[in-house]
XYZ file of C-alpha atoms in Angstrom:
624
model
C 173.830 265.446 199.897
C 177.178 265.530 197.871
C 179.779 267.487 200.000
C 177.992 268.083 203.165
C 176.675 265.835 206.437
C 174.684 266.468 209.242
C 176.142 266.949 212.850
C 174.828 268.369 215.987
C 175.542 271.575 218.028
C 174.717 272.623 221.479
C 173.955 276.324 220.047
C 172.249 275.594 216.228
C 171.136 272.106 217.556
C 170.861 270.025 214.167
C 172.843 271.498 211.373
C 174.968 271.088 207.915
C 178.491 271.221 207.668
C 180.991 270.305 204.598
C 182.573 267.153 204.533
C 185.406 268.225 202.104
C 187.300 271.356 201.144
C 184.735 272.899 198.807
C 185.272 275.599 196.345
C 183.242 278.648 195.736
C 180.580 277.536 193.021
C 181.044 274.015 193.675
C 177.524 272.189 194.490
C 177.516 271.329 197.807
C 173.549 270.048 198.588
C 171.846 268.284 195.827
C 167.972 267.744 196.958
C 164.411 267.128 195.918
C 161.515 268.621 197.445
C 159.584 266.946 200.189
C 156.720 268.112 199.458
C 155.285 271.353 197.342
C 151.780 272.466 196.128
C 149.776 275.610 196.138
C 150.556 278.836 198.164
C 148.090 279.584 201.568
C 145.379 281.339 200.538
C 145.793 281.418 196.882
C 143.228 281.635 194.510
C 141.859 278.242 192.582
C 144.344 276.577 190.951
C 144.660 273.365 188.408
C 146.608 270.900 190.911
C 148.548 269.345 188.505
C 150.427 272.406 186.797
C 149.166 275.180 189.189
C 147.741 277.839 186.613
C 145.091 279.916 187.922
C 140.773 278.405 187.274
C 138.427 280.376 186.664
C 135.617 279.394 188.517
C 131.935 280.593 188.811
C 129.954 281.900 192.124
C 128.195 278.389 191.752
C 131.551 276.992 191.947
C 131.509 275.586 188.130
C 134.974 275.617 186.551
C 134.015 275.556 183.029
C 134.997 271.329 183.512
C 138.074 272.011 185.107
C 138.031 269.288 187.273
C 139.317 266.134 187.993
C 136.844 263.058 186.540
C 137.822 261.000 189.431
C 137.582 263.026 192.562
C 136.236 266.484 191.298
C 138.944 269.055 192.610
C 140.265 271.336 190.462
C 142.340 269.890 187.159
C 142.668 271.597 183.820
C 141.768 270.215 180.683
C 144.912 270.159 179.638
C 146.555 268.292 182.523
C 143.388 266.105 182.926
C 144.275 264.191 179.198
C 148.266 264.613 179.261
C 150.912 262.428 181.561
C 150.962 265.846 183.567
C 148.622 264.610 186.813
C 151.751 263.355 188.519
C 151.196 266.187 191.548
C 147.741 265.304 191.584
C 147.455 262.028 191.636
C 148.263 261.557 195.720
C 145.626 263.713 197.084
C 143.410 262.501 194.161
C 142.712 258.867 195.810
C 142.458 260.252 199.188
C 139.378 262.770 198.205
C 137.927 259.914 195.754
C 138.183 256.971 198.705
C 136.463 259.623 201.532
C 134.209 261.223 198.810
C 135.379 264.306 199.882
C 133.861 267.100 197.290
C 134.987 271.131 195.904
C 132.738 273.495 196.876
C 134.808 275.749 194.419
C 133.796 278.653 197.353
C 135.901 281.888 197.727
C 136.190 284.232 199.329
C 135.933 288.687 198.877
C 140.005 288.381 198.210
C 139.962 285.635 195.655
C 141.155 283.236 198.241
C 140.079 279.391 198.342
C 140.416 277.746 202.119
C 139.588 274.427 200.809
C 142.560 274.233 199.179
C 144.725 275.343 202.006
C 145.097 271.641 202.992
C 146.835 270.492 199.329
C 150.643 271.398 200.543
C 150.414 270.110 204.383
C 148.875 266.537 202.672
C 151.293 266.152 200.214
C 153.839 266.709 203.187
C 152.194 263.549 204.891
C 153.817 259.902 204.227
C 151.326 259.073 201.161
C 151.425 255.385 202.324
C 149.602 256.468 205.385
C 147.017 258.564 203.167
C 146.114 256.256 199.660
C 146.597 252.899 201.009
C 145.454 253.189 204.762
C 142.100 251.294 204.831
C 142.618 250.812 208.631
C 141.302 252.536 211.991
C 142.637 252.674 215.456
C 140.895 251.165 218.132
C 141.740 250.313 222.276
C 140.870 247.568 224.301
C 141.860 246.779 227.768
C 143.317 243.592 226.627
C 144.865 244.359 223.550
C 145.702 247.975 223.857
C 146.128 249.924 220.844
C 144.996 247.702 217.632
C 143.605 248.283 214.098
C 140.529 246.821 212.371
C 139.370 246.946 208.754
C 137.793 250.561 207.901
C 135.982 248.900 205.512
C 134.944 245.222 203.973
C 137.920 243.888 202.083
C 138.703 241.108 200.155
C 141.248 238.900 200.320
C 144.144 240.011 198.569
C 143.587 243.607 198.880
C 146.089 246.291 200.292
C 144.946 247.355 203.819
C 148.255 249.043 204.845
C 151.475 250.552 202.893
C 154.257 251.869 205.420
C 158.069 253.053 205.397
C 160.256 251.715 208.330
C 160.888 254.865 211.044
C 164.029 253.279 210.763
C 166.158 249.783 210.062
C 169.263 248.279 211.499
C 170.921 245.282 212.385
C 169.227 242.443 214.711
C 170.569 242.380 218.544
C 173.197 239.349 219.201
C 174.488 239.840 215.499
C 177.664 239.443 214.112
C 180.051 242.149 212.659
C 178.404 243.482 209.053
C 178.667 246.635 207.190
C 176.326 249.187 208.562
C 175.075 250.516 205.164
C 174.280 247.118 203.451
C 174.574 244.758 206.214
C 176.798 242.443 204.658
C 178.154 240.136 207.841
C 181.628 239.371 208.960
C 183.403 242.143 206.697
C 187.046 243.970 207.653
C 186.681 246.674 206.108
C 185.938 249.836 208.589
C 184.600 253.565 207.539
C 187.490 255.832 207.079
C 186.172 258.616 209.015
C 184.222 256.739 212.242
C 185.922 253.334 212.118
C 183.385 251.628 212.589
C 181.915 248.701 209.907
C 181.356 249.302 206.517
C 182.514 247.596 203.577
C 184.586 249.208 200.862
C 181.185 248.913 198.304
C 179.434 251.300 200.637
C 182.508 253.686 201.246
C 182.445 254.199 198.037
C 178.476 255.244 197.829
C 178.373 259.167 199.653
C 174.763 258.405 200.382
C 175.094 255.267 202.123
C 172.778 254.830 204.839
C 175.360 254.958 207.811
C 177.497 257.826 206.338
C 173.627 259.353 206.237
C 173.185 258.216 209.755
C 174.891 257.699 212.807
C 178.579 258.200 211.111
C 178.803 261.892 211.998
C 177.603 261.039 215.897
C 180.450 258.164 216.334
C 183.018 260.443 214.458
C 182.534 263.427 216.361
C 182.406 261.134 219.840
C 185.388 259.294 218.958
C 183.502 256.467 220.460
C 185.979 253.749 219.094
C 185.383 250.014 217.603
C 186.879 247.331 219.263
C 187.805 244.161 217.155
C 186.315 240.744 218.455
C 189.263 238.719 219.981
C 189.871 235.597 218.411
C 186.822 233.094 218.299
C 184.016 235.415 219.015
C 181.062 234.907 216.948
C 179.005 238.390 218.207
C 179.213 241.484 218.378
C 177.357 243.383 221.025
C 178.920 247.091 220.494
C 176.811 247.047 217.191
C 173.081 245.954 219.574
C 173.521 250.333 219.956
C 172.869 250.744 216.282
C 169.617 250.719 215.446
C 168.473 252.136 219.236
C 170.134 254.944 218.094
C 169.497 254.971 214.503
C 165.309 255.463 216.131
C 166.870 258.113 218.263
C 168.293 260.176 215.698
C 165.071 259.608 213.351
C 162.879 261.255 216.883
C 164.600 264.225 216.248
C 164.437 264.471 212.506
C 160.708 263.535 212.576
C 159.631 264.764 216.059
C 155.607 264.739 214.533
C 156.213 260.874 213.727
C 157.913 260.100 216.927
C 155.043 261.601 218.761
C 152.207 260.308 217.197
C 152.858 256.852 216.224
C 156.189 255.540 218.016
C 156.275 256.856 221.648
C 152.921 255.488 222.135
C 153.913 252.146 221.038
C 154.298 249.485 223.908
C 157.505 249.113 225.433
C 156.582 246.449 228.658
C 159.136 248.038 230.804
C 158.185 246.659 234.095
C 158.082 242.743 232.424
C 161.462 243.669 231.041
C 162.886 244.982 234.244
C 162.101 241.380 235.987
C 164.802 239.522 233.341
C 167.300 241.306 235.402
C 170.321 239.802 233.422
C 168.771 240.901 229.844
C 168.121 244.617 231.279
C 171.184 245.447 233.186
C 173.124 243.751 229.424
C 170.940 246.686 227.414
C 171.338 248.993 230.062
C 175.265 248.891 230.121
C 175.852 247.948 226.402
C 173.022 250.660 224.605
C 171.923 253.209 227.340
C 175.059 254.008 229.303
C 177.471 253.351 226.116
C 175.006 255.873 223.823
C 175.411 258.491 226.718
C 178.921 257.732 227.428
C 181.718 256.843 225.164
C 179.387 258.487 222.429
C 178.852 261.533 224.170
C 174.828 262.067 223.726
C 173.825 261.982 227.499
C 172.572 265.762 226.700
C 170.078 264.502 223.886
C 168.926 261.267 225.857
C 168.412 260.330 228.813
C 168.431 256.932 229.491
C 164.742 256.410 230.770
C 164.086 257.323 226.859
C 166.652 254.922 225.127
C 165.647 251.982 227.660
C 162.140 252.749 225.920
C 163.708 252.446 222.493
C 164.963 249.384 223.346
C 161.629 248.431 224.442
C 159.749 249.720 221.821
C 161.935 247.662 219.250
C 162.217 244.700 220.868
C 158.687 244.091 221.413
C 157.404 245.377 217.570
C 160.284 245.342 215.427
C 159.753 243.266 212.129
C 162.834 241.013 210.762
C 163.540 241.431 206.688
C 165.690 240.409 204.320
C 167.901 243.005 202.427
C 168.133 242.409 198.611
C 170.840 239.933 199.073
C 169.059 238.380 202.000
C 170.665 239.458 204.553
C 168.667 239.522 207.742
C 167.529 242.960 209.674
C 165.241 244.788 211.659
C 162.538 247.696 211.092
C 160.907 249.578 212.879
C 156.972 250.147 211.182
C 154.834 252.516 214.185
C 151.728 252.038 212.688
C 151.782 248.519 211.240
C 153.607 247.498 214.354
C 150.513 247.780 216.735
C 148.714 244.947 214.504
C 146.891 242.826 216.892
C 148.217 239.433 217.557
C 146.280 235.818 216.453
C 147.853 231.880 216.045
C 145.833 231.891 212.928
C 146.500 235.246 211.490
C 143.835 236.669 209.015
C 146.391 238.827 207.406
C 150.297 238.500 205.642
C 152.511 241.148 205.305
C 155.655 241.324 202.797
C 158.563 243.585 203.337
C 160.084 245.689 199.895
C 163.626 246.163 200.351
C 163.761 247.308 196.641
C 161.230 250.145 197.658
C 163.026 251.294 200.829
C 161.759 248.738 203.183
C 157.916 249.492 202.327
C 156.167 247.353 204.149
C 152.786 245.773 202.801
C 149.924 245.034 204.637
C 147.057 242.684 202.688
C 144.259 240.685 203.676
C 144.493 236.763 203.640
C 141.174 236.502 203.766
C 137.536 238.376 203.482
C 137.234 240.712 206.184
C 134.297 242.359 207.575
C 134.372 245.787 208.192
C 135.736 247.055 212.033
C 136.809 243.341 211.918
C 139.991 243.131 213.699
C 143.430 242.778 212.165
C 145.830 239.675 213.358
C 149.337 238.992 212.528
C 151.223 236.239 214.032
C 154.053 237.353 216.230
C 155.157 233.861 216.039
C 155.861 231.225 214.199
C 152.674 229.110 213.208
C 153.816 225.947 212.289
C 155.083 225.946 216.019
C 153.121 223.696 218.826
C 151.006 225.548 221.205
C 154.184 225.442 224.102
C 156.554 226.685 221.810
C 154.537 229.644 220.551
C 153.463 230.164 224.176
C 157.108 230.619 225.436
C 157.970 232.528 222.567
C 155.581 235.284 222.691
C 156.206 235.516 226.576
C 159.495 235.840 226.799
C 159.659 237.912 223.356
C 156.636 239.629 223.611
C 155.630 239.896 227.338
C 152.301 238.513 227.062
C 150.191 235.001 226.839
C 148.014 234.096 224.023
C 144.767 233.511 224.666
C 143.546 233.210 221.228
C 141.071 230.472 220.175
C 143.597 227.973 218.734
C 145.651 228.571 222.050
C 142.948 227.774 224.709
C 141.387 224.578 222.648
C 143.887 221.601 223.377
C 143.374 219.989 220.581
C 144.506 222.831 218.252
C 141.835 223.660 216.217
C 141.158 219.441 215.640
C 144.466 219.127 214.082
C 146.097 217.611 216.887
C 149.142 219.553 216.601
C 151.154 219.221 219.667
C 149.140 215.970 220.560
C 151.020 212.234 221.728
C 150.026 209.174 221.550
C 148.763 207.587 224.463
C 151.100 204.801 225.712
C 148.491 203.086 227.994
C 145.227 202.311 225.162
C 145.537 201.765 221.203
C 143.207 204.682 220.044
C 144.020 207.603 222.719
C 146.235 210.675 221.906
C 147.562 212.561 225.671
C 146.423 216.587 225.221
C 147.012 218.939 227.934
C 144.638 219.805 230.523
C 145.039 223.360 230.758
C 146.940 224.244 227.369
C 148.188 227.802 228.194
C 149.363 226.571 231.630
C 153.010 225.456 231.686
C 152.672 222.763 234.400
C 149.259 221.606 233.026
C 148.411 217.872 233.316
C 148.200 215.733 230.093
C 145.693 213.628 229.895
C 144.430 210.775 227.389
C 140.543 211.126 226.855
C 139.876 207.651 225.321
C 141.386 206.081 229.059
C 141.514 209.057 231.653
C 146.049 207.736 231.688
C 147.780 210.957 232.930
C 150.938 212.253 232.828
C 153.066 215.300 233.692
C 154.040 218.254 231.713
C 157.759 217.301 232.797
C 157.801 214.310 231.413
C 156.089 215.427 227.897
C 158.710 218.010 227.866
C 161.499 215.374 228.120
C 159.830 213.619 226.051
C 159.707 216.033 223.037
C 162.741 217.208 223.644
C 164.047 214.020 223.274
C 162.825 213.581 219.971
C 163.510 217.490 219.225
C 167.388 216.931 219.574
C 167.454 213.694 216.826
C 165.474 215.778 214.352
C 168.325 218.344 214.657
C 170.762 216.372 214.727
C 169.274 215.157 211.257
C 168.999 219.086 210.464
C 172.528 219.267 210.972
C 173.788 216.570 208.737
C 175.412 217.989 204.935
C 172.309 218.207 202.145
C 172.109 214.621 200.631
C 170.700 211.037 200.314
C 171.743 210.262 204.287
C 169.843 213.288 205.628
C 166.919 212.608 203.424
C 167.064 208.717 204.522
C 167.337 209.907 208.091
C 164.367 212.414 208.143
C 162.155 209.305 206.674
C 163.505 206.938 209.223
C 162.574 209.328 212.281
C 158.927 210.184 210.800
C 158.239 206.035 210.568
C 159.598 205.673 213.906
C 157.509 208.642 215.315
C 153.678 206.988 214.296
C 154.487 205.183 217.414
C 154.865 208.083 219.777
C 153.143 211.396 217.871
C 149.565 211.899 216.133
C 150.638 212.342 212.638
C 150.196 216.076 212.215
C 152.000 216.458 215.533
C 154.264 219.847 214.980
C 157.745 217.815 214.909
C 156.392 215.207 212.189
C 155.365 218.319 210.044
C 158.928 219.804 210.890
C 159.868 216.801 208.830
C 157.334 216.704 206.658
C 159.045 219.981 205.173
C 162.471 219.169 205.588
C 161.309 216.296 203.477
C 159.439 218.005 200.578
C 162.464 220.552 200.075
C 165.327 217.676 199.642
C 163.034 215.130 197.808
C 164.045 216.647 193.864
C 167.094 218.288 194.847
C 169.407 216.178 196.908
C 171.948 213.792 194.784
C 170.168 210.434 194.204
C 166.680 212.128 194.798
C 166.722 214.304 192.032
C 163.428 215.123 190.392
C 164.158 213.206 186.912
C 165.376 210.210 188.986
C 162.364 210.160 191.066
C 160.112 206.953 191.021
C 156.448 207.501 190.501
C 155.958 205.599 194.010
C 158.139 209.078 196.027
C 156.983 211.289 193.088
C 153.726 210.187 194.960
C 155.734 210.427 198.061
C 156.410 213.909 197.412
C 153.202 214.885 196.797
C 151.502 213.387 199.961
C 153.966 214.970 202.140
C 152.964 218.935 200.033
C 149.259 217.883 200.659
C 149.516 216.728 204.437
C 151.277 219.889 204.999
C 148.563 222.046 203.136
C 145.918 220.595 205.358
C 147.436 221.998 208.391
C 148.102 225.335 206.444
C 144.262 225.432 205.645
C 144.002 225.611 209.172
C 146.100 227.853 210.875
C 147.162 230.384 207.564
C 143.829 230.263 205.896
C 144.065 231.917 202.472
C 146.496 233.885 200.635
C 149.263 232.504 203.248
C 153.462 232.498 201.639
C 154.067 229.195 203.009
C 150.989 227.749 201.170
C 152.275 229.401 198.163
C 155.847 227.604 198.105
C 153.830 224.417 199.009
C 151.704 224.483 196.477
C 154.623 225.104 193.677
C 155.991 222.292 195.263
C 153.511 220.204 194.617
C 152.512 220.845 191.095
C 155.935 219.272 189.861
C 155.216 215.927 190.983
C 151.351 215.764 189.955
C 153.205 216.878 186.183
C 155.961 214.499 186.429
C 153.109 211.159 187.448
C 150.528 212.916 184.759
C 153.010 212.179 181.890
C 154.402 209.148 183.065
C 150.549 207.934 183.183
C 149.632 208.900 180.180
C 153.055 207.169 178.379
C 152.398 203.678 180.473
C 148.614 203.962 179.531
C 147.046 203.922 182.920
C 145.400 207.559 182.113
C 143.608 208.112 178.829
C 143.802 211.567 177.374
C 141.005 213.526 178.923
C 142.161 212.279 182.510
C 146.130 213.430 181.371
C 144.266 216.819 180.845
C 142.856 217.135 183.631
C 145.648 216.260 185.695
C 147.527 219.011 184.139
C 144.755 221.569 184.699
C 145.192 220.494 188.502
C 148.824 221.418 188.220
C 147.952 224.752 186.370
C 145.417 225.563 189.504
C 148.112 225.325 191.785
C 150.483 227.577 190.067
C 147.848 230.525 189.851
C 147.029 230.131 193.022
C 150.793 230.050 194.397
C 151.156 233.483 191.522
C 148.098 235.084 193.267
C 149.920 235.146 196.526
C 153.176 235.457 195.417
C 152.753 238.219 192.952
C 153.051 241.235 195.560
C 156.521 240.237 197.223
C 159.676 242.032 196.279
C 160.925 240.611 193.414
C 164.538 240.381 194.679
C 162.919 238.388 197.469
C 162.782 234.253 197.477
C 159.129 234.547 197.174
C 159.512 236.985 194.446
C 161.631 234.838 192.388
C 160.170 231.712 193.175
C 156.988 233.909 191.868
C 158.893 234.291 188.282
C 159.432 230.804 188.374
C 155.911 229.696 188.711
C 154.785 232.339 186.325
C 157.001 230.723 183.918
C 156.202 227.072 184.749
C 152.205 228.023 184.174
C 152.909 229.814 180.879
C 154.652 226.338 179.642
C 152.100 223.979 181.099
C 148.722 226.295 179.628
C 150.814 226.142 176.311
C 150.972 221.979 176.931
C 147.676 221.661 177.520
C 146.330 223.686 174.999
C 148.505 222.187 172.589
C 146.666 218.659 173.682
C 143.410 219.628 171.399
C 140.829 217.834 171.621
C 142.781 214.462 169.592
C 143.218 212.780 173.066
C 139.282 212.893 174.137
């Protein structure tokens, strides 16, 4: 749209009106096509440039058609850069081996390809890429498994947001861009948006809610002095899924309104409902005058919807947000999720769905609705109080965690005990030492780690440096005496470790000792143990350890080889190691957005593996 925007009126409903004095031949709507293809009932037709086939009774078109899925294609487009139009419905019929009859009919009419137009209409990312299927269950509801095997790696899902927004509790950011803590308001609403975005006429909020706020008059009101949030803007992206109900009603139907919305479990957090009630619901219908077009049983289900299967993402400059994905969103939940997903802001949001490992077919598809590298408490409160259920997933109900010990203490009354709870999904479960039956309370492991909790962020806090490094080292020594070593605060560490060690002042990577270069390096593989465990496979966070520790296996492989301690075939293959790890941290990187961290970080190790292959071919054979 150039000079026109969208408002609403009680008689027309949803309608177009200019947003400047326009003059008569002036362009007022610029737009593509949503979707286009072949009249109803027409005769056959070459799907790529539309011209009429001949075709026989016996359906033969004289090889006009497609050599991948057989429909109808013309010679002409079938060898040229022409099969643009055809190319959507082309995987779909290939992938369900759907075939042309070429039949038609006493008129000249062909039925079968009455359904071209309506599929080109459909979001292709639902069509081509969807190698899913819906399934129920009375204890996970609505969930999808694998239509087919796949390997890890491979695209099960591809998806575009029903809509994005800011996160709840935020700060004040431009609604078009997100950029936080701007002063710059839209000239027509007055509400946030930064003078980049003004500029833009087809920024998202001017595309948006702008019209709805302008023609309310609802006003913005300026923090007072000291205020952090905002919570005027938590009615942004409720509405933002309201207004996107009514431009895609079919959507809205089918894939959102179904979508769980735990409205009873919400109602019993009386504080956090009657706070959305009054500050999205009643405000919406209110001050912005929309009490007509919702009612507020529906936006209290918005609210619902997103808070319980929104995704967070990162906008190209990373700034943090929320989107709303109705089919990807009813992914099953698993501790040990067996797929990843990765979020496109580049593309529009598209969101990604691949496997992380080999999956059967009708196997189920986990995500992790939390974070992993949390301890079986913490991802427990989490997903109740965020999510409004309890795990019960294997990793959950085995105290132990899977054998890694995760959340396990030591045992203050024997030498070789570690206390594990009882009953690990119960909150006020026992914890008891199997080596010498000691037990203890789940109050006093909770004061316990918290305790310890509040000096590793207090180390968290400190500037980037030497003294926050030092610190970190000085609280994972002083923690073999009171955690198993892969407990889930001594891998906290672990990391905070392997990101300073090469980049604080005084730790840089040239200045590095072989004895922390080795340092380094056992802290990247302790940490990829655990990852083998609970993000099996093609898993991001394996992917930035494992660049992390190539460097240091380089850095000791050359500084062996100059000292003499490794001869030339063991510098080789130390280097080979290194050049593992990088295609393996490229494998999984390679599909993120490449404005993302894990996108750059993906050009990085792409870069670092072209230089060390070079290296090591360059070795020869003269050091055998």
């Amino acid at each position: 749209m150039l000079k026109a925007r969208l408002e609403y009126d009680a008689v027309y409903g949803r309608c177009l009106a200019t947003s400047e004095a326009v003059q008569r031949g002036d362009i007022v709507v610029e737009e593509l096509p949503f979707a286009y293809g072949p009249k109803r009932d027409s005769g056959i037709v070459c799907l790529a440039c539309y011209r009429f086939l001949h075709f026989g009774e016996d359906g033969d078109g004289d090889g006009d058609r497609c050599e991948i899925c057989d429909w109808p294609l013309c010679g002409n487009c079938a060898d040229a850069e022409h099969q643009d139009d055809h190319r959507g419905e082309c995987e779909v019929f290939a992938m369900a081996r759907v075939t042309f009859a070429g039949n038609v009919s006493d008129d000249g009419a062909c039925p079968q390809l009455d359904c071209i137009t309506p599929l080109s209409a459909m979001p292709s990312e639902h069509l081509q890429l969807n190698r899913t299927a819906v399934e129920w269950s009375q204890l996970y509801g609505r969930y999808l498994t694998a239509s087919e095997a796949v390997q890890r790696g491979e695209l099960l899902i591809q998806e575009l947001p029903f809509a994005i927004g800011p996160k709840c509790n935020g700060r004040v950011l431009c609604l078009a861009c997100f950029k936080p803590n701007i002063q710059e308001r839209c000239s027509n609403c007055g509400w946030p948006l930064c003078i980049t975005c003004s500029k833009d006429a087809a920024n998202l909020h001017g595309q948006l809610e702008c019209c709805t706020l302008q023609s309310s008059r609802a006003r913005f009101y300026e923090l007072p002095p000291g205020c952090l949030y905002c919570p005027q803007l938590d009615c942004i992206m409720p509405l933002r899924v309201l207004l996107a109900k009514e431009s895609q009603p079919e959507r809205w139907l089918n894939e959102v309104a179904p979508m769980e919305h735990h409205e009873q479990a919400r109602r019993e957090n009386a504080d956090v409902w009657h706070a959305d009630r009054v500050n999205i619901a009643q405000y919406l219908r209110g001050p912005c005058k929309l009490a007509e077009r919702f009612s507020e049983e529906l936006i209290m289900q918005v609210v619902g919807v997103l808070e319980v299967n929104a995704f967070e993402a990162r906008t190209t400059h990373g700034y943090p947000i929320r989107c709303l994905y109705p089919y990807t969103g009813i992914l099953a939940h698993n501790c040990v999720p067996n797929t990843a997903r990765s979020i496109h802001p580049s593309e529009g949001y598209k969101i990604r769905l691949r496997a992380m490992v080999d999956l059967e077919e009708g196997q189920q598809l986990q995500h992790s609705y939390t974070y992993t590298l949390d301890g079986t408490t913490q991802r427990q409160t989490h997903l109740r109080e965020g999510k409004f259920f309890d795990c019960t997933c294997e990793r959950c109900l085995d105290a132990s965690e899977l054998q890694t010990h995760f959340s396990s203490l030591k045992c203050g009354q024997c030498t070789e005990g570690w206390l594990l709870p009882k009953q690990p999904t119960v909150v006020e479960s026992s914890w008891n030492c199997r080596a010498c039956d000691y037990s203890t309370s789940s109050a006093e492991v909770r004061q316990i780690v918290s305790a310890l909790q509040a000096e590793v962020n207090a180390v968290q806090s400190l500037e980037m440096g030497a003294k926050r490094l030092e610190e970190a080292e000085r609280l994972l020594r002083k923690y073999k005496s009171l955690l198993h070593p892969s407990h889930y605060i001594a891998t906290g560490l672990r990391q905070l470790l392997i990101e300073m060690y090469g980049r604080v002042k005084g730790y840089e990577m040239v200045q590095l000792s072989d004895q922390l270069l080795e340092r380094k390096a056992e802290l990247c593989r302790e940490v990829l143990r655990l990852l083998n465990v609970f993000e099996p496979g093609l898993s991001r966070t394996r992917a930035m350890n494992l660049y992390e520790l190539h460097v240091p296996l380089v850095l000791l492989a050359k500084s062996g080889f100059i000292s003499s301690r490794l001869n030339g075939g063991e510098l080789r293959g130390r280097l080979v190691e290194a050049i593992d790890l990088l295609k393996e941290c490229v494998e999984i990187l390679q599909n993120e957005d490449h404005s993302s961290q894990e996108g750059i970080l993906c050009g990085v190790a792409k870069q670092a593996l072209q230089q060390l292959s070079v290296s090591v071919e360059g070795l020869g054979n003269d050091l055998d």
